[in-house]
PDB file of C-alpha atoms and ligand atoms in Angstrom:
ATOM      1  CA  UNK A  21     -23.043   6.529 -22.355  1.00 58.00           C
ATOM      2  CA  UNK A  22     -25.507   8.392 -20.113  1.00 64.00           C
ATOM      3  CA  UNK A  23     -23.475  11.368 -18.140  1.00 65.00           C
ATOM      4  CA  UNK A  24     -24.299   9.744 -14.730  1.00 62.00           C
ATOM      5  CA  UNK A  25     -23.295   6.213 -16.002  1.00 66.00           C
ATOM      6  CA  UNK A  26     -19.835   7.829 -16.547  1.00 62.00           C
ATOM      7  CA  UNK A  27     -20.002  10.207 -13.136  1.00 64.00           C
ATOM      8  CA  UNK A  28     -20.545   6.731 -11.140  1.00 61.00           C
ATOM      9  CA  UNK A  29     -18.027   4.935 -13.259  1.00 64.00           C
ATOM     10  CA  UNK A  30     -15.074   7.743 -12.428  1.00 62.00           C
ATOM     11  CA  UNK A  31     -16.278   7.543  -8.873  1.00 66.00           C
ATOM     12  CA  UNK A  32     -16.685   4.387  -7.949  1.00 78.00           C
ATOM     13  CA  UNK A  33     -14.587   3.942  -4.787  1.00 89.00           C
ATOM     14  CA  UNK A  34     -13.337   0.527  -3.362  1.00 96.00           C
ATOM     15  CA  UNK A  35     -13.652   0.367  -0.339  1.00 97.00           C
ATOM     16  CA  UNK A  36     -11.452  -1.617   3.211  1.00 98.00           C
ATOM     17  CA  UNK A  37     -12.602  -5.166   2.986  1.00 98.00           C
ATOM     18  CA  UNK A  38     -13.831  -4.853  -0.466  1.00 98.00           C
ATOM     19  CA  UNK A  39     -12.483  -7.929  -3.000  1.00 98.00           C
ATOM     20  CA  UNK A  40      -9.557  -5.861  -4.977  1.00 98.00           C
ATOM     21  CA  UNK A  41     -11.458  -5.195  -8.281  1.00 98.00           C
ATOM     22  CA  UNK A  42     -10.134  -7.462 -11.531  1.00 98.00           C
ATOM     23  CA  UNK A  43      -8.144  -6.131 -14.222  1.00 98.00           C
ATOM     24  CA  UNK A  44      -6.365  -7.360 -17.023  1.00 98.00           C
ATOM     25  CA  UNK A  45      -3.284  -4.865 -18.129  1.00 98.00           C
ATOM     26  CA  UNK A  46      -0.535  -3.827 -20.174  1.00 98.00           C
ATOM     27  CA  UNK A  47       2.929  -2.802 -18.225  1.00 98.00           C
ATOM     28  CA  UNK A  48       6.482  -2.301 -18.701  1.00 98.00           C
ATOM     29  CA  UNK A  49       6.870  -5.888 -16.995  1.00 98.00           C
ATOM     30  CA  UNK A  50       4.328  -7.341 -19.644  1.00 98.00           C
ATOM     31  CA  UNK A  51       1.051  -8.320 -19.104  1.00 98.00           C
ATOM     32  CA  UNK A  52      -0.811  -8.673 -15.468  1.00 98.00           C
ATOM     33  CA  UNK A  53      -3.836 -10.380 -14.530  1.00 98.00           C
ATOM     34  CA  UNK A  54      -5.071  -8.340 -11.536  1.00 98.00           C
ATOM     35  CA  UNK A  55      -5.170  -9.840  -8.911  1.00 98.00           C
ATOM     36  CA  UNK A  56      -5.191 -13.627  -9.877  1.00 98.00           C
ATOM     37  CA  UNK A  57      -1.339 -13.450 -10.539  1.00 98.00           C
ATOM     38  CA  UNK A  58      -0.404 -12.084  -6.840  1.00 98.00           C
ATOM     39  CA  UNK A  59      -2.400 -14.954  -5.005  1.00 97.00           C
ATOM     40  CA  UNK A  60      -0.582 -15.985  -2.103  1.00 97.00           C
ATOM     41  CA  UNK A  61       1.076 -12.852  -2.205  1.00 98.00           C
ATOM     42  CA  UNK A  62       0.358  -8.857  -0.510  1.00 98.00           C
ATOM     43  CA  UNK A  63       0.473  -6.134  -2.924  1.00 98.00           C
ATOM     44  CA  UNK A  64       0.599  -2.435  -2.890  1.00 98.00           C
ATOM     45  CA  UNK A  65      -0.810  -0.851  -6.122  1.00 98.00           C
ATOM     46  CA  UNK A  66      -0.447   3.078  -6.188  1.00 98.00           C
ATOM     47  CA  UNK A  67      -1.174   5.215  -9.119  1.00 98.00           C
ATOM     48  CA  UNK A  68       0.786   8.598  -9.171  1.00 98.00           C
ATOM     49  CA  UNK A  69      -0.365  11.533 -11.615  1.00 98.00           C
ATOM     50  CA  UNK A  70       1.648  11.211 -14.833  1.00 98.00           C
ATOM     51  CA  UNK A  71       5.232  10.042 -16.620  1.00 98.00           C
ATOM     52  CA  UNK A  72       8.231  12.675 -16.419  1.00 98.00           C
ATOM     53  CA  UNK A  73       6.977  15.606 -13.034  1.00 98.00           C
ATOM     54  CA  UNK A  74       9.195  15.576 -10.368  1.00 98.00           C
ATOM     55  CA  UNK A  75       7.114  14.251  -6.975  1.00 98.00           C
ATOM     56  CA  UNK A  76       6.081  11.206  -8.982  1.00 98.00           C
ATOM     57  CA  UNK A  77      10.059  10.896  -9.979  1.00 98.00           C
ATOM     58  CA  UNK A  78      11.295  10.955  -6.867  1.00 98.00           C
ATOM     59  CA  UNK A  79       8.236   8.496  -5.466  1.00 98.00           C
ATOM     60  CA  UNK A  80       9.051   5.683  -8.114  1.00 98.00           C
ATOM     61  CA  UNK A  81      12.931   6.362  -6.996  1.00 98.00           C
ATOM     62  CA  UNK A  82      11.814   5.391  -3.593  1.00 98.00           C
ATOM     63  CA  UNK A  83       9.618   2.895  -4.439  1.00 98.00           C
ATOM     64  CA  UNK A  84      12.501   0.808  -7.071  1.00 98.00           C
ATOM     65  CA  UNK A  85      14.553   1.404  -4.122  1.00 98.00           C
ATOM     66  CA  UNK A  86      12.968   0.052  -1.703  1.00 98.00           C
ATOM     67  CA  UNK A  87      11.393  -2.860  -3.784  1.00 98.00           C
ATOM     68  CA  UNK A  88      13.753  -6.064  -1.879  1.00 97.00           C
ATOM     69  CA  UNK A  89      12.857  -4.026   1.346  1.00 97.00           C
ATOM     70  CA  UNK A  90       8.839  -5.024   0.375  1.00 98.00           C
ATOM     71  CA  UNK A  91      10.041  -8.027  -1.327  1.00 97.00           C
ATOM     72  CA  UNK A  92      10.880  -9.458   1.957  1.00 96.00           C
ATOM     73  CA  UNK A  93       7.704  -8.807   3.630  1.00 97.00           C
ATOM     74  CA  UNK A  94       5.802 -10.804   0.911  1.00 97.00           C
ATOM     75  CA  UNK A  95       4.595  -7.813  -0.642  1.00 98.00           C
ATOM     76  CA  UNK A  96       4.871  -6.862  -4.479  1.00 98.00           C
ATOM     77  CA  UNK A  97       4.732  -3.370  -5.983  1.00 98.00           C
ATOM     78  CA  UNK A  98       2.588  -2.554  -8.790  1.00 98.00           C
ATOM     79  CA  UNK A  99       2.429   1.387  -9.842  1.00 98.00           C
ATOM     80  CA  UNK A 100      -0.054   3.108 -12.801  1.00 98.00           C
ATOM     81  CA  UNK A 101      -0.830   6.172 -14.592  1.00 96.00           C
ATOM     82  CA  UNK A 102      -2.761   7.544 -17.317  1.00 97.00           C
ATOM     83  CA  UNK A 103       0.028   7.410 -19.494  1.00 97.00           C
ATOM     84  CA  UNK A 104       0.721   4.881 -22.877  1.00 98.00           C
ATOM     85  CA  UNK A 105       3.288   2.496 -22.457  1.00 98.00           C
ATOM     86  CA  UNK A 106       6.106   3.872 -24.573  1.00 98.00           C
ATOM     87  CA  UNK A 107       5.959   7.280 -22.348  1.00 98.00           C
ATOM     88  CA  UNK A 108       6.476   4.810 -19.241  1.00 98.00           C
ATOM     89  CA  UNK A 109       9.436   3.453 -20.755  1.00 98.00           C
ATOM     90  CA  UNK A 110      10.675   6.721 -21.562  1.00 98.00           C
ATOM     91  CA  UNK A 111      10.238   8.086 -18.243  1.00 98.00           C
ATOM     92  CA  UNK A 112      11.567   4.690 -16.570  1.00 98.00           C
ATOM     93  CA  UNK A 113      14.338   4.995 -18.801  1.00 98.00           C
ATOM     94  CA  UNK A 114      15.317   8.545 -17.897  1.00 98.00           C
ATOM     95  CA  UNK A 115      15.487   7.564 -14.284  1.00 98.00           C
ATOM     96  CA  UNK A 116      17.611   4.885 -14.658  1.00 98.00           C
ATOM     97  CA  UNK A 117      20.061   7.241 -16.653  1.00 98.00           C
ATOM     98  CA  UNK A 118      19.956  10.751 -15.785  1.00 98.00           C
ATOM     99  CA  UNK A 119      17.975  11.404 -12.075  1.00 98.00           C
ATOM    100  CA  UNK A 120      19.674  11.873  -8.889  1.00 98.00           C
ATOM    101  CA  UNK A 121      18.121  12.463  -5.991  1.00 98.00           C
ATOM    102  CA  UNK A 122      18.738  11.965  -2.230  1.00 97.00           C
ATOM    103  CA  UNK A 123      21.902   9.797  -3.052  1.00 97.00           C
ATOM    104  CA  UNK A 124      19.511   7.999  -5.073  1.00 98.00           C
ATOM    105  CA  UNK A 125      21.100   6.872  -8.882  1.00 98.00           C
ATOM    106  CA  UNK A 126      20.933   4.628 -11.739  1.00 98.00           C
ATOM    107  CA  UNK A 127      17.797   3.664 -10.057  1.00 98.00           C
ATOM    108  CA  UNK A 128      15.989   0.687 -12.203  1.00 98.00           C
ATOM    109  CA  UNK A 129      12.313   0.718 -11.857  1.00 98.00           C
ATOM    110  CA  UNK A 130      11.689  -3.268 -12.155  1.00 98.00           C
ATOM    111  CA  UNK A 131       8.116  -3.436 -10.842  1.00 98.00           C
ATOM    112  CA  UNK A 132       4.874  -2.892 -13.563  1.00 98.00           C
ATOM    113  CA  UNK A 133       3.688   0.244 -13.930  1.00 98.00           C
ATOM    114  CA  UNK A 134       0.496  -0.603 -15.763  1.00 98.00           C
ATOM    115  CA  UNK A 135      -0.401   1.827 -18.803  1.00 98.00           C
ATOM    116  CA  UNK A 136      -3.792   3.203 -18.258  1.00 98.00           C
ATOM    117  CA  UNK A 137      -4.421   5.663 -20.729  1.00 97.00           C
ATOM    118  CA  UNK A 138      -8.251   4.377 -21.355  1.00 97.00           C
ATOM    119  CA  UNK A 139      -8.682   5.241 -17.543  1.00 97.00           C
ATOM    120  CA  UNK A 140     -10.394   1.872 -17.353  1.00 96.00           C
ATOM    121  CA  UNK A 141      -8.226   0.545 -13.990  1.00 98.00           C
ATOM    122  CA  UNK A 142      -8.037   4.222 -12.704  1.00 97.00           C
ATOM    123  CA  UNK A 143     -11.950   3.873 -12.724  1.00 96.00           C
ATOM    124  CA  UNK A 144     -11.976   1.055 -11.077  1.00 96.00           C
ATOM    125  CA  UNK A 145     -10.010   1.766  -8.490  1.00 97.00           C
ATOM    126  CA  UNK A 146     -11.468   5.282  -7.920  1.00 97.00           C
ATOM    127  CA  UNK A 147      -7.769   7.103  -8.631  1.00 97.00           C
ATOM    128  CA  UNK A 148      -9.758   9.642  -9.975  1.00 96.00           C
ATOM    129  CA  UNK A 149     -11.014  12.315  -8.407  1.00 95.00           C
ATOM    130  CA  UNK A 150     -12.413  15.129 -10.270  1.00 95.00           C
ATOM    131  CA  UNK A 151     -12.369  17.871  -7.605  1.00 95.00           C
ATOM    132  CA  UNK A 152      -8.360  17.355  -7.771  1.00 97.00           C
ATOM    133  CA  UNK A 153      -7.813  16.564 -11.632  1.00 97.00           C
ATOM    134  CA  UNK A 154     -10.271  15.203 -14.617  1.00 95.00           C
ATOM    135  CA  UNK A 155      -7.299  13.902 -16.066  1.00 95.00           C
ATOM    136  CA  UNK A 156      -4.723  12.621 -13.695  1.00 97.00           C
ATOM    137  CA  UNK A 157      -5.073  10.195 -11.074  1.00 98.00           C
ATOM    138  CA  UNK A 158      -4.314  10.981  -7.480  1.00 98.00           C
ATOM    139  CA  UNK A 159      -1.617   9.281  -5.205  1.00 98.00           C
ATOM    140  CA  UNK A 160      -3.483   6.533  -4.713  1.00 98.00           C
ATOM    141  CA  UNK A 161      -1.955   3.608  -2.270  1.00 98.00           C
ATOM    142  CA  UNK A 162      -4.049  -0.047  -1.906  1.00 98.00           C
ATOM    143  CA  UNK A 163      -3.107  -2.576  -0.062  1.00 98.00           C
ATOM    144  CA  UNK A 164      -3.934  -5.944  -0.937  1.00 98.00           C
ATOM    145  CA  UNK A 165      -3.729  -9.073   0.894  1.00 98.00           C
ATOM    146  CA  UNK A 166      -2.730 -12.189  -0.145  1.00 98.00           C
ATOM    147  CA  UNK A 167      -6.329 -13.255  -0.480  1.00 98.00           C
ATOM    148  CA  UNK A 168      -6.960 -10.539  -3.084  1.00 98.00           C
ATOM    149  CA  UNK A 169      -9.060  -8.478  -0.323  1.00 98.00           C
ATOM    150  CA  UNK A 170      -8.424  -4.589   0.290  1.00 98.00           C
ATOM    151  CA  UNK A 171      -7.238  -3.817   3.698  1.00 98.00           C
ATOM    152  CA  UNK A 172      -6.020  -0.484   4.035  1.00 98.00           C
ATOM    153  CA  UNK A 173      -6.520   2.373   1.283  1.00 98.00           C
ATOM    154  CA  UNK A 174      -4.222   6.032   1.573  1.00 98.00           C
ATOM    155  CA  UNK A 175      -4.973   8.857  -0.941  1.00 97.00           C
ATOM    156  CA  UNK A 176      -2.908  11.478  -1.343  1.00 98.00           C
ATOM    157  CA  UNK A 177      -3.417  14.500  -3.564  1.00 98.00           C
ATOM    158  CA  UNK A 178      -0.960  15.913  -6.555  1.00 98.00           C
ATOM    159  CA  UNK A 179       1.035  18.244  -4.906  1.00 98.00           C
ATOM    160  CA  UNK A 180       2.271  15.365  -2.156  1.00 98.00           C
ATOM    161  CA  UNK A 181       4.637  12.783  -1.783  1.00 98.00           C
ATOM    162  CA  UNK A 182       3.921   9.939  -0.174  1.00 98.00           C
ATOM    163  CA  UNK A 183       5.776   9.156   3.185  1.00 98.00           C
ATOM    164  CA  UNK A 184       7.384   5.636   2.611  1.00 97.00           C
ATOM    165  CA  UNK A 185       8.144   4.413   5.872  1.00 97.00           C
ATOM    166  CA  UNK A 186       4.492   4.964   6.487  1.00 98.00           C
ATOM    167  CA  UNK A 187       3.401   2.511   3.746  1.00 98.00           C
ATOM    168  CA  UNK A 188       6.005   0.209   5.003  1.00 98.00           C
ATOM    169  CA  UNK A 189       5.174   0.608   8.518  1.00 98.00           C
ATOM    170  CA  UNK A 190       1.215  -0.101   7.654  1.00 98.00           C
ATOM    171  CA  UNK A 191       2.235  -3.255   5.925  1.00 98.00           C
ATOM    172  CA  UNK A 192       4.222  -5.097   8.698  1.00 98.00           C
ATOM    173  CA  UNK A 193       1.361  -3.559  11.131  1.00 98.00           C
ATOM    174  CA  UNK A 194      -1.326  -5.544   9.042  1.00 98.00           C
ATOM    175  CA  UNK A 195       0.547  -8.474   8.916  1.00 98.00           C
ATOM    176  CA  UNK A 196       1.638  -8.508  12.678  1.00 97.00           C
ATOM    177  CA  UNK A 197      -2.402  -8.030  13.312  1.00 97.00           C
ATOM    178  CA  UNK A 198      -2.943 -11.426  11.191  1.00 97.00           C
ATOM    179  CA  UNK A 199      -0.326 -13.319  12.621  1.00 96.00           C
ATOM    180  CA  UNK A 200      -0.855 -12.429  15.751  1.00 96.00           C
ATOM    181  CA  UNK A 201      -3.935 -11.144  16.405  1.00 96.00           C
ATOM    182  CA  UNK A 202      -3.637  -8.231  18.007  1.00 97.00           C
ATOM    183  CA  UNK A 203      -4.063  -4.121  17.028  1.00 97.00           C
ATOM    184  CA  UNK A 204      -1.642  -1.687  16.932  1.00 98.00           C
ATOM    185  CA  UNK A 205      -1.762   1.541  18.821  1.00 98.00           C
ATOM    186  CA  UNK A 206      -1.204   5.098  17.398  1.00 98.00           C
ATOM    187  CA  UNK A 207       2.787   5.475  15.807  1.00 98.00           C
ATOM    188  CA  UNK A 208       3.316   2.154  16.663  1.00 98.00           C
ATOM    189  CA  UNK A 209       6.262   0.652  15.029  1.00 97.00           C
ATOM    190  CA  UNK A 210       7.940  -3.429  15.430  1.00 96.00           C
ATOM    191  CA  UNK A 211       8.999  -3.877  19.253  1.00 96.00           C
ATOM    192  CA  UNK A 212       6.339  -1.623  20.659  1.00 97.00           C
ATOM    193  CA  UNK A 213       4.142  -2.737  22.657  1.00 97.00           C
ATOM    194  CA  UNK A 214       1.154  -4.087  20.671  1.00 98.00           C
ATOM    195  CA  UNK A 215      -3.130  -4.156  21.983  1.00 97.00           C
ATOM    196  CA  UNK A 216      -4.915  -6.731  22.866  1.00 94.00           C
ATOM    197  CA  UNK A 217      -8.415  -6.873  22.037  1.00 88.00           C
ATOM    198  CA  UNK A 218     -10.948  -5.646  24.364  1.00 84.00           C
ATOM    199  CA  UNK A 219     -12.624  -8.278  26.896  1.00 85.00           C
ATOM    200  CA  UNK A 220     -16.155  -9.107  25.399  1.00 88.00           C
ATOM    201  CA  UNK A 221     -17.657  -9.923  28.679  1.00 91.00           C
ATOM    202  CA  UNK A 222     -17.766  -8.932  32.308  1.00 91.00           C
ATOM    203  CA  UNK A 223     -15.612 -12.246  33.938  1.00 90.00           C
ATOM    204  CA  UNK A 224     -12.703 -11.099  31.642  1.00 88.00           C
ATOM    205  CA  UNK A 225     -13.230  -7.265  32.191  1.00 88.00           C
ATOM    206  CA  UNK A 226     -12.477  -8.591  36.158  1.00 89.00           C
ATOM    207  CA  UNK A 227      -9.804 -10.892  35.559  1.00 86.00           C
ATOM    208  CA  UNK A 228      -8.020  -8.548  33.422  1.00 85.00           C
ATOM    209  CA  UNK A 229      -8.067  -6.147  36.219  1.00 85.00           C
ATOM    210  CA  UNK A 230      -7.096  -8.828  38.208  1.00 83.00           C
ATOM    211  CA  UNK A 231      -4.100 -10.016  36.998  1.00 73.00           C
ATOM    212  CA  UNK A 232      -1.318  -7.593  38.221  1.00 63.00           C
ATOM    213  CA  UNK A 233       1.579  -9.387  36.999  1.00 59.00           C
ATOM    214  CA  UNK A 234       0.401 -11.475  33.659  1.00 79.00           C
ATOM    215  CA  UNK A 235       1.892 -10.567  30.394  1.00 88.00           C
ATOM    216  CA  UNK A 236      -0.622  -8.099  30.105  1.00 91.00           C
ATOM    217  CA  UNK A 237      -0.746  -4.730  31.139  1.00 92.00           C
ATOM    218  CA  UNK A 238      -3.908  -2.752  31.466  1.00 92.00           C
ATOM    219  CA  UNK A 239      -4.452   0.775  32.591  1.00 90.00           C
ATOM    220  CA  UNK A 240      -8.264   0.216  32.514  1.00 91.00           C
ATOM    221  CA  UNK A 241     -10.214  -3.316  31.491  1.00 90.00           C
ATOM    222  CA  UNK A 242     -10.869  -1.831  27.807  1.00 91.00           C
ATOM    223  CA  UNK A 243      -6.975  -0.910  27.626  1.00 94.00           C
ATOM    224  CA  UNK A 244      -4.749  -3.742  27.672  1.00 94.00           C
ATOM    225  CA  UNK A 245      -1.196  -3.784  25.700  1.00 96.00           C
ATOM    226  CA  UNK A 246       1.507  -6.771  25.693  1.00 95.00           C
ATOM    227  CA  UNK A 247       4.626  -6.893  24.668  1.00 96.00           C
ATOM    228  CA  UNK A 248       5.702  -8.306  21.543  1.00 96.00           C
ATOM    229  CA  UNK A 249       9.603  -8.523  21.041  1.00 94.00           C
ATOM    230  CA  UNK A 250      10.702  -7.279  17.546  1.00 93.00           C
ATOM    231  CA  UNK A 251      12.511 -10.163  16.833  1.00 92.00           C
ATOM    232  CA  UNK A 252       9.362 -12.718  17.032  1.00 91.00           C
ATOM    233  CA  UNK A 253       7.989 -10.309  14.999  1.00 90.00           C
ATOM    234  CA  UNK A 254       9.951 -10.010  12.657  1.00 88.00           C
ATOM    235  CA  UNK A 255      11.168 -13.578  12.138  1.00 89.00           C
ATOM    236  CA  UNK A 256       7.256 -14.601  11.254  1.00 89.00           C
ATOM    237  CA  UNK A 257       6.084 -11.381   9.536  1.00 87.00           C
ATOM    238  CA  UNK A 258       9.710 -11.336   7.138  1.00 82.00           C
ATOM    239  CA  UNK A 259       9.512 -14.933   6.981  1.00 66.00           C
ATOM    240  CA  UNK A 260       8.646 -15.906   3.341  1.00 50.00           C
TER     241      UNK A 260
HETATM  242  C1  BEZ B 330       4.548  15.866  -9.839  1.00 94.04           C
HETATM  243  O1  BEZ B 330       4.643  14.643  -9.831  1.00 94.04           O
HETATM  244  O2  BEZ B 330       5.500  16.591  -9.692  1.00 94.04           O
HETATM  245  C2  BEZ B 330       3.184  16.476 -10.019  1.00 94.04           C
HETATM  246  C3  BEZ B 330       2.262  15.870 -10.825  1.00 94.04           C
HETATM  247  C4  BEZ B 330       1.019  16.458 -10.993  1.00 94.04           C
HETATM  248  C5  BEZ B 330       0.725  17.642 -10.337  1.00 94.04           C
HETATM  249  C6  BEZ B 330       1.660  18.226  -9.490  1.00 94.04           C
HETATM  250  C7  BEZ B 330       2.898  17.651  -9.328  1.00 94.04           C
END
């Protein structure tokens, strides 16, 4: 294959509102069809560098840990690295049965971790990025809707773990903008006080500006939060 054929294939980078690119694969939970098996459903596929180093340990010990947590927001887990499947189950194995970490133990990894050692998905998905490592893919985190669509992308590089209330946090965000459409300011977190979109014409730049004592409060005509209680929040976005 031509060298730039191959640059464009390692670099190809899916983008925010992109269709999640299709993959048939291999993992320790048997075989996935990418996204067609997750319809109906959010996912978060991450790739982490390789099988048995210590940041991607102690990610996938977060991750198992927290998988009911994501569970309950509708939202599945699917990890990958260039490894072969028998050094995943190694690695999953020596988890389960010797790592401790953070009162963390006898952690079971039950989510796929796809085996990826053609690179093919990695490709895909852009995981690799050849100013950090030729080899390994970076910390990688794609969030996928339950209409197979890519809605929020994080990359982190080698040396870094992720921050998991921050994936969690991004999740319930999303879904709280699709339920009820709205945006969510900087740090926000459930029971803060969530944006409203900005008035597309000049009559509702006024009566926003007007309204002193609606549910919404605006510091300028562009600027207008509302409060949305946790629990509303909570009972439709943790619903399924
Ligand atoms: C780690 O997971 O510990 C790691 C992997 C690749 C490079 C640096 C750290």
């Amino acid at each position: 294959m031509e060298t730039v054929q191959v640059q464009e294939q390692i670099t190809a980078m899916p983008r925010i509102g992109d269709k999640a690119p299709a993959f048939k694969a291999v993992t320790t939970q048997g075989n996935i069809n990418f996204p067609a098996d997750y319809k109906g459903k959010w996912v978060i596929l991450f790739s982490h560098p390789a099988d048995f180093t210590p940041v991607c340990t102690s990610e996938f010990m977060r991750f198992a840990t927290l998988e009911n947590k994501f569970g309950n927001a509708n939202c599945k887990l699917v990890g990958l690295s260039i490894d072969g499947l028998y050094s995943h189950i190694a690695w999953l194995r020596t988890i389960k049965d010797k790592i401790e970490f953070k009162g963390m133990k006898n952690v079971e990894v039950k989510f796929p971790l796809i085996e990826d050692i053609t690179m093919e998905v990695a490709k895909k998905y852009g995981m690799i990025q050849p100013g950090e490592s030729k080899t390994q893919a970076v910390r990688a985190v794609f969030f996928i809707d339950p209409k197979g669509m890519i809605r929020a992308i994080i990359y982190y590089p080698l040396s870094l773990g992720r921050n998991f209330d921050e994936i969690y946090r991004a999740l319930i965000a999303m879904q709280t903008s699709d339920a009820f459409k709205v945006a969510t300011p900087a740090d926000w977190n459930p029971g803060d006080d969530v944006i409203i979109s900005p008035a597309g014409s000049c009559g509702v730049a006024e009566e926003r500006m007007d309204k002193k004592d609606g549910e919404l409060q605006c510091g300028d005509w562009f600027f207008c939060t509302k409060k949305l209680a946790k629990e509303e929040l909570l009972h439709t976005v943790l619903k399924n």
